[in-house]
Amino acid sequence: MAELWVADLGLVPYDEALALQRAVRAARQAERVPDVLLLLQHPPVYTRGRRTDPAELPLGEAWYRERGIDVVDVDRGGKVTFHGPGQLVGYPIARVTDVLGFVGLLEDAMVAALEQEGLAARGRAAEGRDWTGVWVQDRKIGSIGLHVSHGVTTHGFSLNADLDLEPFSWVVPCGLSTPMTSLSAERGGGPVDLRCLRKRVAHEVAGRLGVKQRLVTRARLERAIALEDDRAPVVHEDAVVQVAGDGAR
C-alpha cells in the first residue's frame, strides 16, 4: 500500500521550512520518496502570495518587523496571511493530477479534524478561490495556498488552534475583510492540545489520499532526500494554484 510520510517538525523558522520543502519536492519529483506531509509551527511571520496587493499590509513592513513579525514573499497562490505559534501548519509535498480536488481534500480533512474536536466547520472552495479554506459560520479558521511544479505541490494549509489572532487585524488576511477565528476562541478560550489536533489532521489527510500513514523523524527524512545532493536543484516552476489561504503559504 502506498505511504504518506508524516514528519512533526515542531517550531521552524519560515525560511528554513521553505528550503526543506523545496528539497523534499526535488526528491518527490525524482521518486526518491513518497508523498510527504510536514507538520509544524512558525515564529510570527506574514507571507505574501503572488496575488497580494501592497494595500493588504497597510502599516508598512518596518512597523510589523518592529513588533517581531517578519514579512516574506512566497510563490504560492493566495494573498497575505499570518503564521505564528499556536497555529498548525501543514505542507503536503504530494504528486497530484487534480489540483482543485486536492484543495477540496485538504478542506475536508481539516473539517473532519475539527469535528472530532467538537467544532462544526465547512469548506468553501466551491464558492470561488477567494473563499477557499475552512470556516466556522462567517469566521475563517483554516487557510490553503498551494504551488505546483511538475505535478508536485508545496506550501499547503494552516489551521488556527490557539494562536494570538491580533496580528490578523493588522493586515487584510487572504484579501478578505472577514473575521479570523481559532479553535480556542470558538471554545471560549484556553489551550488546545496541538499534538492531538496534529494527529487528527494527518490521519484525515492520509485517509482521503487512500494511503498508509508512516511517521518519520526529520533526520530520517533528510537522509531519504539526500539534502547534500539537493542544495541547488534545478526545478522549473510551471504552475501556481491561485487559492486563498495561508497556508501554509
PDB file of C-alpha atoms in Angstrom:
ATOM      1  CA  MET A   1       0.000   0.000   0.000  1.00  0.00           C
ATOM      2  CA  ALA A   2       1.270   3.485  -0.850  1.00  0.00           C
ATOM      3  CA  GLU A   3       2.505   5.607   2.055  1.00  0.00           C
ATOM      4  CA  LEU A   4       2.274   9.177   3.252  1.00  0.00           C
ATOM      5  CA  TRP A   5       5.329  10.118   5.276  1.00  0.00           C
ATOM      6  CA  VAL A   6       4.367  12.443   8.124  1.00  0.00           C
ATOM      7  CA  ALA A   7       7.086  14.462   9.868  1.00  0.00           C
ATOM      8  CA  ASP A   8       6.391  16.518  13.007  1.00  0.00           C
ATOM      9  CA  LEU A   9       8.987  19.294  12.945  1.00  0.00           C
ATOM     10  CA  GLY A  10       7.949  21.496  15.885  1.00  0.00           C
ATOM     11  CA  LEU A  11       8.710  25.227  15.686  1.00  0.00           C
ATOM     12  CA  VAL A  12      10.649  26.022  12.492  1.00  0.00           C
ATOM     13  CA  PRO A  13      11.661  29.424  11.023  1.00  0.00           C
ATOM     14  CA  TYR A  14       9.818  30.095   7.791  1.00  0.00           C
ATOM     15  CA  ASP A  15      12.876  30.278   5.509  1.00  0.00           C
ATOM     16  CA  GLU A  16      14.220  27.012   6.902  1.00  0.00           C
ATOM     17  CA  ALA A  17      10.905  25.266   6.307  1.00  0.00           C
ATOM     18  CA  LEU A  18      10.728  26.639   2.762  1.00  0.00           C
ATOM     19  CA  ALA A  19      14.189  25.271   1.946  1.00  0.00           C
ATOM     20  CA  LEU A  20      13.192  21.882   3.329  1.00  0.00           C
ATOM     21  CA  GLN A  21      10.008  21.877   1.233  1.00  0.00           C
ATOM     22  CA  ARG A  22      11.976  22.541  -1.920  1.00  0.00           C
ATOM     23  CA  ALA A  23      14.441  19.758  -1.166  1.00  0.00           C
ATOM     24  CA  VAL A  24      11.617  17.305  -0.445  1.00  0.00           C
ATOM     25  CA  ARG A  25       9.877  18.406  -3.658  1.00  0.00           C
ATOM     26  CA  ALA A  26      13.001  17.648  -5.708  1.00  0.00           C
ATOM     27  CA  ALA A  27      13.201  14.209  -4.086  1.00  0.00           C
ATOM     28  CA  ARG A  28       9.491  13.581  -4.720  1.00  0.00           C
ATOM     29  CA  GLN A  29       9.827  14.609  -8.362  1.00  0.00           C
ATOM     30  CA  ALA A  30      12.722  12.160  -8.654  1.00  0.00           C
ATOM     31  CA  GLU A  31      10.608   9.419  -6.956  1.00  0.00           C
ATOM     32  CA  ARG A  32      13.103   9.054  -4.109  1.00  0.00           C
ATOM     33  CA  VAL A  33      10.346   9.484  -1.520  1.00  0.00           C
ATOM     34  CA  PRO A  34       6.563   9.004  -1.454  1.00  0.00           C
ATOM     35  CA  ASP A  35       4.179  11.855  -0.709  1.00  0.00           C
ATOM     36  CA  VAL A  36       5.258  13.729   2.432  1.00  0.00           C
ATOM     37  CA  LEU A  37       3.330  15.847   4.942  1.00  0.00           C
ATOM     38  CA  LEU A  38       5.383  18.279   7.035  1.00  0.00           C
ATOM     39  CA  LEU A  39       3.556  19.429  10.186  1.00  0.00           C
ATOM     40  CA  LEU A  40       4.981  22.345  12.133  1.00  0.00           C
ATOM     41  CA  GLN A  41       4.561  25.807  13.631  1.00  0.00           C
ATOM     42  CA  HIS A  42       6.298  29.051  12.666  1.00  0.00           C
ATOM     43  CA  PRO A  43       7.593  32.022  14.644  1.00  0.00           C
ATOM     44  CA  PRO A  44       5.487  35.127  13.805  1.00  0.00           C
ATOM     45  CA  VAL A  45       5.581  35.860  10.067  1.00  0.00           C
ATOM     46  CA  TYR A  46       3.407  37.321   7.328  1.00  0.00           C
ATOM     47  CA  THR A  47       3.676  35.553   3.979  1.00  0.00           C
ATOM     48  CA  ARG A  48       2.603  37.254   0.775  1.00  0.00           C
ATOM     49  CA  GLY A  49       1.347  35.143  -2.120  1.00  0.00           C
ATOM     50  CA  ARG A  50       1.556  36.269  -5.721  1.00  0.00           C
ATOM     51  CA  ARG A  51      -1.857  37.962  -5.669  1.00  0.00           C
ATOM     52  CA  THR A  52      -1.086  40.142  -2.644  1.00  0.00           C
ATOM     53  CA  ASP A  53      -1.797  43.848  -3.052  1.00  0.00           C
ATOM     54  CA  PRO A  54       0.527  46.247  -1.162  1.00  0.00           C
ATOM     55  CA  ALA A  55      -2.554  47.771   0.488  1.00  0.00           C
ATOM     56  CA  GLU A  56      -3.134  44.481   2.298  1.00  0.00           C
ATOM     57  CA  LEU A  57      -0.200  45.326   4.609  1.00  0.00           C
ATOM     58  CA  PRO A  58      -1.284  48.910   5.363  1.00  0.00           C
ATOM     59  CA  LEU A  59       1.052  49.616   8.289  1.00  0.00           C
ATOM     60  CA  GLY A  60       4.289  49.014   6.370  1.00  0.00           C
ATOM     61  CA  GLU A  61       6.912  46.304   6.708  1.00  0.00           C
ATOM     62  CA  ALA A  62       9.023  48.255   9.204  1.00  0.00           C
ATOM     63  CA  TRP A  63       6.061  48.558  11.597  1.00  0.00           C
ATOM     64  CA  TYR A  64       5.453  44.799  11.500  1.00  0.00           C
ATOM     65  CA  ARG A  65       9.113  43.966  11.970  1.00  0.00           C
ATOM     66  CA  GLU A  66       9.321  46.299  14.976  1.00  0.00           C
ATOM     67  CA  ARG A  67       6.737  44.008  16.551  1.00  0.00           C
ATOM     68  CA  GLY A  68       8.747  40.901  15.813  1.00  0.00           C
ATOM     69  CA  ILE A  69       6.836  39.782  12.725  1.00  0.00           C
ATOM     70  CA  ASP A  70       8.835  39.032   9.607  1.00  0.00           C
ATOM     71  CA  VAL A  71       7.406  39.641   6.093  1.00  0.00           C
ATOM     72  CA  VAL A  72       8.225  37.115   3.363  1.00  0.00           C
ATOM     73  CA  ASP A  73       7.234  36.925  -0.318  1.00  0.00           C
ATOM     74  CA  VAL A  74       6.362  33.405  -1.465  1.00  0.00           C
ATOM     75  CA  ASP A  75       5.445  31.654  -4.716  1.00  0.00           C
ATOM     76  CA  ARG A  76       2.172  30.086  -3.610  1.00  0.00           C
ATOM     77  CA  GLY A  77      -1.274  31.146  -4.728  1.00  0.00           C
ATOM     78  CA  GLY A  78      -3.396  33.304  -2.481  1.00  0.00           C
ATOM     79  CA  LYS A  79      -2.694  36.555  -0.711  1.00  0.00           C
ATOM     80  CA  VAL A  80      -1.237  37.643   2.632  1.00  0.00           C
ATOM     81  CA  THR A  81      -1.665  35.602   5.787  1.00  0.00           C
ATOM     82  CA  PHE A  82      -0.178  35.296   9.255  1.00  0.00           C
ATOM     83  CA  HIS A  83       1.619  32.347  10.844  1.00  0.00           C
ATOM     84  CA  GLY A  84       2.575  32.107  14.498  1.00  0.00           C
ATOM     85  CA  PRO A  85       2.943  29.732  17.440  1.00  0.00           C
ATOM     86  CA  GLY A  86      -0.336  28.019  18.237  1.00  0.00           C
ATOM     87  CA  GLN A  87      -1.201  27.511  14.577  1.00  0.00           C
ATOM     88  CA  LEU A  88      -0.877  24.100  12.937  1.00  0.00           C
ATOM     89  CA  VAL A  89       0.804  24.419   9.540  1.00  0.00           C
ATOM     90  CA  GLY A  90       0.841  21.548   7.075  1.00  0.00           C
ATOM     91  CA  TYR A  91       2.992  21.333   3.961  1.00  0.00           C
ATOM     92  CA  PRO A  92       1.976  18.390   1.775  1.00  0.00           C
ATOM     93  CA  ILE A  93       4.623  17.642  -0.830  1.00  0.00           C
ATOM     94  CA  ALA A  94       2.474  15.403  -2.966  1.00  0.00           C
ATOM     95  CA  ARG A  95       2.094  14.320  -6.561  1.00  0.00           C
ATOM     96  CA  VAL A  96      -1.317  15.495  -7.809  1.00  0.00           C
ATOM     97  CA  THR A  97      -3.259  15.386 -11.064  1.00  0.00           C
ATOM     98  CA  ASP A  98      -6.432  17.155  -9.895  1.00  0.00           C
ATOM     99  CA  VAL A  99      -5.279  20.265  -8.064  1.00  0.00           C
ATOM    100  CA  LEU A 100      -8.706  21.657  -7.226  1.00  0.00           C
ATOM    101  CA  GLY A 101      -9.731  18.220  -5.991  1.00  0.00           C
ATOM    102  CA  PHE A 102      -6.649  18.203  -3.761  1.00  0.00           C
ATOM    103  CA  VAL A 103      -7.639  21.599  -2.343  1.00  0.00           C
ATOM    104  CA  GLY A 104     -11.057  20.161  -1.510  1.00  0.00           C
ATOM    105  CA  LEU A 105      -9.371  17.147   0.104  1.00  0.00           C
ATOM    106  CA  LEU A 106      -7.388  19.425   2.419  1.00  0.00           C
ATOM    107  CA  GLU A 107     -10.517  21.366   3.326  1.00  0.00           C
ATOM    108  CA  ASP A 108     -12.376  18.145   4.087  1.00  0.00           C
ATOM    109  CA  ALA A 109      -9.506  16.822   6.231  1.00  0.00           C
ATOM    110  CA  MET A 110      -9.449  19.979   8.363  1.00  0.00           C
ATOM    111  CA  VAL A 111     -13.242  20.000   8.691  1.00  0.00           C
ATOM    112  CA  ALA A 112     -13.216  16.368   9.852  1.00  0.00           C
ATOM    113  CA  ALA A 113     -10.431  17.020  12.367  1.00  0.00           C
ATOM    114  CA  LEU A 114     -12.314  19.990  13.799  1.00  0.00           C
ATOM    115  CA  GLU A 115     -15.480  17.931  14.035  1.00  0.00           C
ATOM    116  CA  GLN A 116     -13.582  15.445  16.210  1.00  0.00           C
ATOM    117  CA  GLU A 117     -12.642  18.426  18.386  1.00  0.00           C
ATOM    118  CA  GLY A 118     -16.344  19.249  18.767  1.00  0.00           C
ATOM    119  CA  LEU A 119     -16.427  22.159  16.307  1.00  0.00           C
ATOM    120  CA  ALA A 120     -18.692  22.351  13.264  1.00  0.00           C
ATOM    121  CA  ALA A 121     -16.911  23.874  10.257  1.00  0.00           C
ATOM    122  CA  ARG A 122     -17.162  23.812   6.464  1.00  0.00           C
ATOM    123  CA  GLY A 123     -15.023  24.209   3.362  1.00  0.00           C
ATOM    124  CA  ARG A 124     -15.903  26.847   0.780  1.00  0.00           C
ATOM    125  CA  ALA A 125     -13.610  26.231  -2.202  1.00  0.00           C
ATOM    126  CA  ALA A 126     -16.654  25.519  -4.380  1.00  0.00           C
ATOM    127  CA  GLU A 127     -17.767  29.143  -3.869  1.00  0.00           C
ATOM    128  CA  GLY A 128     -14.686  30.547  -5.617  1.00  0.00           C
ATOM    129  CA  ARG A 129     -10.985  30.896  -4.982  1.00  0.00           C
ATOM    130  CA  ASP A 130     -11.365  33.856  -2.605  1.00  0.00           C
ATOM    131  CA  TRP A 131     -13.395  31.641  -0.256  1.00  0.00           C
ATOM    132  CA  THR A 132     -11.052  28.685  -0.257  1.00  0.00           C
ATOM    133  CA  GLY A 133     -10.370  27.433   3.262  1.00  0.00           C
ATOM    134  CA  VAL A 134     -12.281  26.318   6.335  1.00  0.00           C
ATOM    135  CA  TRP A 135     -14.924  28.433   8.028  1.00  0.00           C
ATOM    136  CA  VAL A 136     -16.989  28.456  11.202  1.00  0.00           C
ATOM    137  CA  GLN A 137     -20.106  30.342  10.108  1.00  0.00           C
ATOM    138  CA  ASP A 138     -18.618  33.596   8.673  1.00  0.00           C
ATOM    139  CA  ARG A 139     -15.298  33.273  10.523  1.00  0.00           C
ATOM    140  CA  LYS A 140     -12.204  31.790   8.886  1.00  0.00           C
ATOM    141  CA  ILE A 141     -10.264  29.208  10.868  1.00  0.00           C
ATOM    142  CA  GLY A 142      -8.223  27.421   8.185  1.00  0.00           C
ATOM    143  CA  SER A 143      -6.414  28.621   5.056  1.00  0.00           C
ATOM    144  CA  ILE A 144      -4.969  26.947   1.973  1.00  0.00           C
ATOM    145  CA  GLY A 145      -2.419  28.159  -0.574  1.00  0.00           C
ATOM    146  CA  LEU A 146      -0.521  25.866  -2.926  1.00  0.00           C
ATOM    147  CA  HIS A 147       2.204  25.947  -5.537  1.00  0.00           C
ATOM    148  CA  VAL A 148       2.554  23.140  -8.080  1.00  0.00           C
ATOM    149  CA  SER A 149       5.735  22.347 -10.009  1.00  0.00           C
ATOM    150  CA  HIS A 150       5.952  19.378 -12.372  1.00  0.00           C
ATOM    151  CA  GLY A 151       2.899  17.835 -10.717  1.00  0.00           C
ATOM    152  CA  VAL A 152       4.182  18.122  -7.124  1.00  0.00           C
ATOM    153  CA  THR A 153       2.780  20.513  -4.527  1.00  0.00           C
ATOM    154  CA  THR A 154       4.494  22.740  -1.997  1.00  0.00           C
ATOM    155  CA  HIS A 155       3.073  25.134   0.612  1.00  0.00           C
ATOM    156  CA  GLY A 156      -0.277  23.927   1.926  1.00  0.00           C
ATOM    157  CA  PHE A 157      -2.614  24.753   4.789  1.00  0.00           C
ATOM    158  CA  SER A 158      -2.792  26.389   8.196  1.00  0.00           C
ATOM    159  CA  LEU A 159      -5.300  25.722  10.961  1.00  0.00           C
ATOM    160  CA  ASN A 160      -5.697  28.164  13.841  1.00  0.00           C
ATOM    161  CA  ALA A 161      -5.588  26.314  17.147  1.00  0.00           C
ATOM    162  CA  ASP A 162      -4.800  28.753  19.982  1.00  0.00           C
ATOM    163  CA  LEU A 163      -2.575  31.376  18.382  1.00  0.00           C
ATOM    164  CA  ASP A 164      -2.784  35.125  19.012  1.00  0.00           C
ATOM    165  CA  LEU A 165      -5.314  36.408  16.445  1.00  0.00           C
ATOM    166  CA  GLU A 166      -4.474  40.109  16.798  1.00  0.00           C
ATOM    167  CA  PRO A 167      -1.818  40.159  14.004  1.00  0.00           C
ATOM    168  CA  PHE A 168      -4.536  39.193  11.522  1.00  0.00           C
ATOM    169  CA  SER A 169      -6.245  42.508  12.312  1.00  0.00           C
ATOM    170  CA  TRP A 170      -3.134  44.443  11.230  1.00  0.00           C
ATOM    171  CA  VAL A 171      -3.394  43.199   7.622  1.00  0.00           C
ATOM    172  CA  VAL A 172      -6.143  42.187   5.188  1.00  0.00           C
ATOM    173  CA  PRO A 173      -5.844  38.400   5.597  1.00  0.00           C
ATOM    174  CA  CYS A 174      -6.412  36.440   2.394  1.00  0.00           C
ATOM    175  CA  GLY A 175      -7.655  39.669   0.818  1.00  0.00           C
ATOM    176  CA  LEU A 176     -10.908  39.470   2.785  1.00  0.00           C
ATOM    177  CA  SER A 177     -12.405  41.785   5.391  1.00  0.00           C
ATOM    178  CA  THR A 178     -13.772  38.838   7.346  1.00  0.00           C
ATOM    179  CA  PRO A 179     -13.021  37.871  10.955  1.00  0.00           C
ATOM    180  CA  MET A 180     -10.446  35.213  11.698  1.00  0.00           C
ATOM    181  CA  THR A 181     -11.011  32.729  14.479  1.00  0.00           C
ATOM    182  CA  SER A 182      -9.344  29.783  16.204  1.00  0.00           C
ATOM    183  CA  LEU A 183     -10.352  26.556  17.873  1.00  0.00           C
ATOM    184  CA  SER A 184      -9.588  28.116  21.247  1.00  0.00           C
ATOM    185  CA  ALA A 185     -11.653  31.232  20.532  1.00  0.00           C
ATOM    186  CA  GLU A 186     -14.625  29.154  19.407  1.00  0.00           C
ATOM    187  CA  ARG A 187     -14.438  27.199  22.661  1.00  0.00           C
ATOM    188  CA  GLY A 188     -14.364  30.361  24.728  1.00  0.00           C
ATOM    189  CA  GLY A 189     -10.623  30.364  25.438  1.00  0.00           C
ATOM    190  CA  GLY A 190      -7.996  28.060  26.846  1.00  0.00           C
ATOM    191  CA  PRO A 191      -5.199  25.958  25.366  1.00  0.00           C
ATOM    192  CA  VAL A 192      -5.601  23.414  22.573  1.00  0.00           C
ATOM    193  CA  ASP A 193      -3.805  20.077  22.503  1.00  0.00           C
ATOM    194  CA  LEU A 194      -1.860  20.649  19.285  1.00  0.00           C
ATOM    195  CA  ARG A 195      -0.407  17.151  19.373  1.00  0.00           C
ATOM    196  CA  CYS A 196      -3.899  15.668  19.261  1.00  0.00           C
ATOM    197  CA  LEU A 197      -5.052  18.068  16.542  1.00  0.00           C
ATOM    198  CA  ARG A 198      -1.944  17.282  14.512  1.00  0.00           C
ATOM    199  CA  LYS A 199      -2.636  13.550  14.709  1.00  0.00           C
ATOM    200  CA  ARG A 200      -6.253  14.055  13.669  1.00  0.00           C
ATOM    201  CA  VAL A 201      -5.330  16.141  10.634  1.00  0.00           C
ATOM    202  CA  ALA A 202      -2.605  13.733   9.478  1.00  0.00           C
ATOM    203  CA  HIS A 203      -4.968  10.783   9.840  1.00  0.00           C
ATOM    204  CA  GLU A 204      -7.663  12.542   7.817  1.00  0.00           C
ATOM    205  CA  VAL A 205      -5.284  13.583   5.032  1.00  0.00           C
ATOM    206  CA  ALA A 206      -3.847  10.066   4.704  1.00  0.00           C
ATOM    207  CA  GLY A 207      -7.308   8.503   4.738  1.00  0.00           C
ATOM    208  CA  ARG A 208      -8.560  10.764   1.970  1.00  0.00           C
ATOM    209  CA  LEU A 209      -5.485  10.034  -0.120  1.00  0.00           C
ATOM    210  CA  GLY A 210      -6.137   6.323   0.377  1.00  0.00           C
ATOM    211  CA  VAL A 211      -2.630   5.685   1.704  1.00  0.00           C
ATOM    212  CA  LYS A 212      -0.971   4.384   4.855  1.00  0.00           C
ATOM    213  CA  GLN A 213       0.452   6.971   7.234  1.00  0.00           C
ATOM    214  CA  ARG A 214       4.078   6.479   8.269  1.00  0.00           C
ATOM    215  CA  LEU A 215       5.638   8.696  10.929  1.00  0.00           C
ATOM    216  CA  VAL A 216       9.223   9.729  10.174  1.00  0.00           C
ATOM    217  CA  THR A 217      11.715  11.886  12.033  1.00  0.00           C
ATOM    218  CA  ARG A 218      13.310  14.901  10.391  1.00  0.00           C
ATOM    219  CA  ALA A 219      16.648  13.100  10.415  1.00  0.00           C
ATOM    220  CA  ARG A 220      15.120  10.111   8.614  1.00  0.00           C
ATOM    221  CA  LEU A 221      13.510  12.425   6.059  1.00  0.00           C
ATOM    222  CA  GLU A 222      16.747  14.308   5.411  1.00  0.00           C
ATOM    223  CA  ARG A 223      18.630  11.066   4.874  1.00  0.00           C
ATOM    224  CA  ALA A 224      15.994   9.915   2.404  1.00  0.00           C
ATOM    225  CA  ILE A 225      16.013  13.096   0.355  1.00  0.00           C
ATOM    226  CA  ALA A 226      19.815  13.350   0.406  1.00  0.00           C
ATOM    227  CA  LEU A 227      19.880  17.057   1.193  1.00  0.00           C
ATOM    228  CA  GLU A 228      23.560  17.275   0.455  1.00  0.00           C
ATOM    229  CA  ASP A 229      22.798  16.463  -3.199  1.00  0.00           C
ATOM    230  CA  ASP A 230      19.921  18.931  -3.473  1.00  0.00           C
ATOM    231  CA  ARG A 231      21.378  22.205  -2.334  1.00  0.00           C
ATOM    232  CA  ALA A 232      20.638  23.894  -5.644  1.00  0.00           C
ATOM    233  CA  PRO A 233      18.135  21.746  -7.539  1.00  0.00           C
ATOM    234  CA  VAL A 234      17.191  22.978 -10.998  1.00  0.00           C
ATOM    235  CA  VAL A 235      13.395  22.997 -10.989  1.00  0.00           C
ATOM    236  CA  HIS A 236      11.231  24.873 -13.471  1.00  0.00           C
ATOM    237  CA  GLU A 237       8.198  26.455 -11.803  1.00  0.00           C
ATOM    238  CA  ASP A 238       5.273  25.618 -14.024  1.00  0.00           C
ATOM    239  CA  ALA A 239       2.065  26.329 -12.135  1.00  0.00           C
ATOM    240  CA  VAL A 240       0.775  28.482  -9.352  1.00  0.00           C
ATOM    241  CA  VAL A 241      -2.553  27.492  -7.880  1.00  0.00           C
ATOM    242  CA  GLN A 242      -4.418  30.687  -7.148  1.00  0.00           C
ATOM    243  CA  VAL A 243      -6.261  29.813  -3.987  1.00  0.00           C
ATOM    244  CA  ALA A 244      -6.648  31.981  -0.946  1.00  0.00           C
ATOM    245  CA  GLY A 245      -5.073  30.663   2.156  1.00  0.00           C
ATOM    246  CA  ASP A 246      -2.115  30.744   4.226  1.00  0.00           C
ATOM    247  CA  GLY A 247      -1.081  28.100   4.406  1.00  0.00           C
ATOM    248  CA  ALA A 248       0.609  27.437   4.856  1.00  0.00           C
ATOM    249  CA  ARG A 249       1.863  29.555   2.478  1.00  0.00           C
TER     250      ARG A 249
END
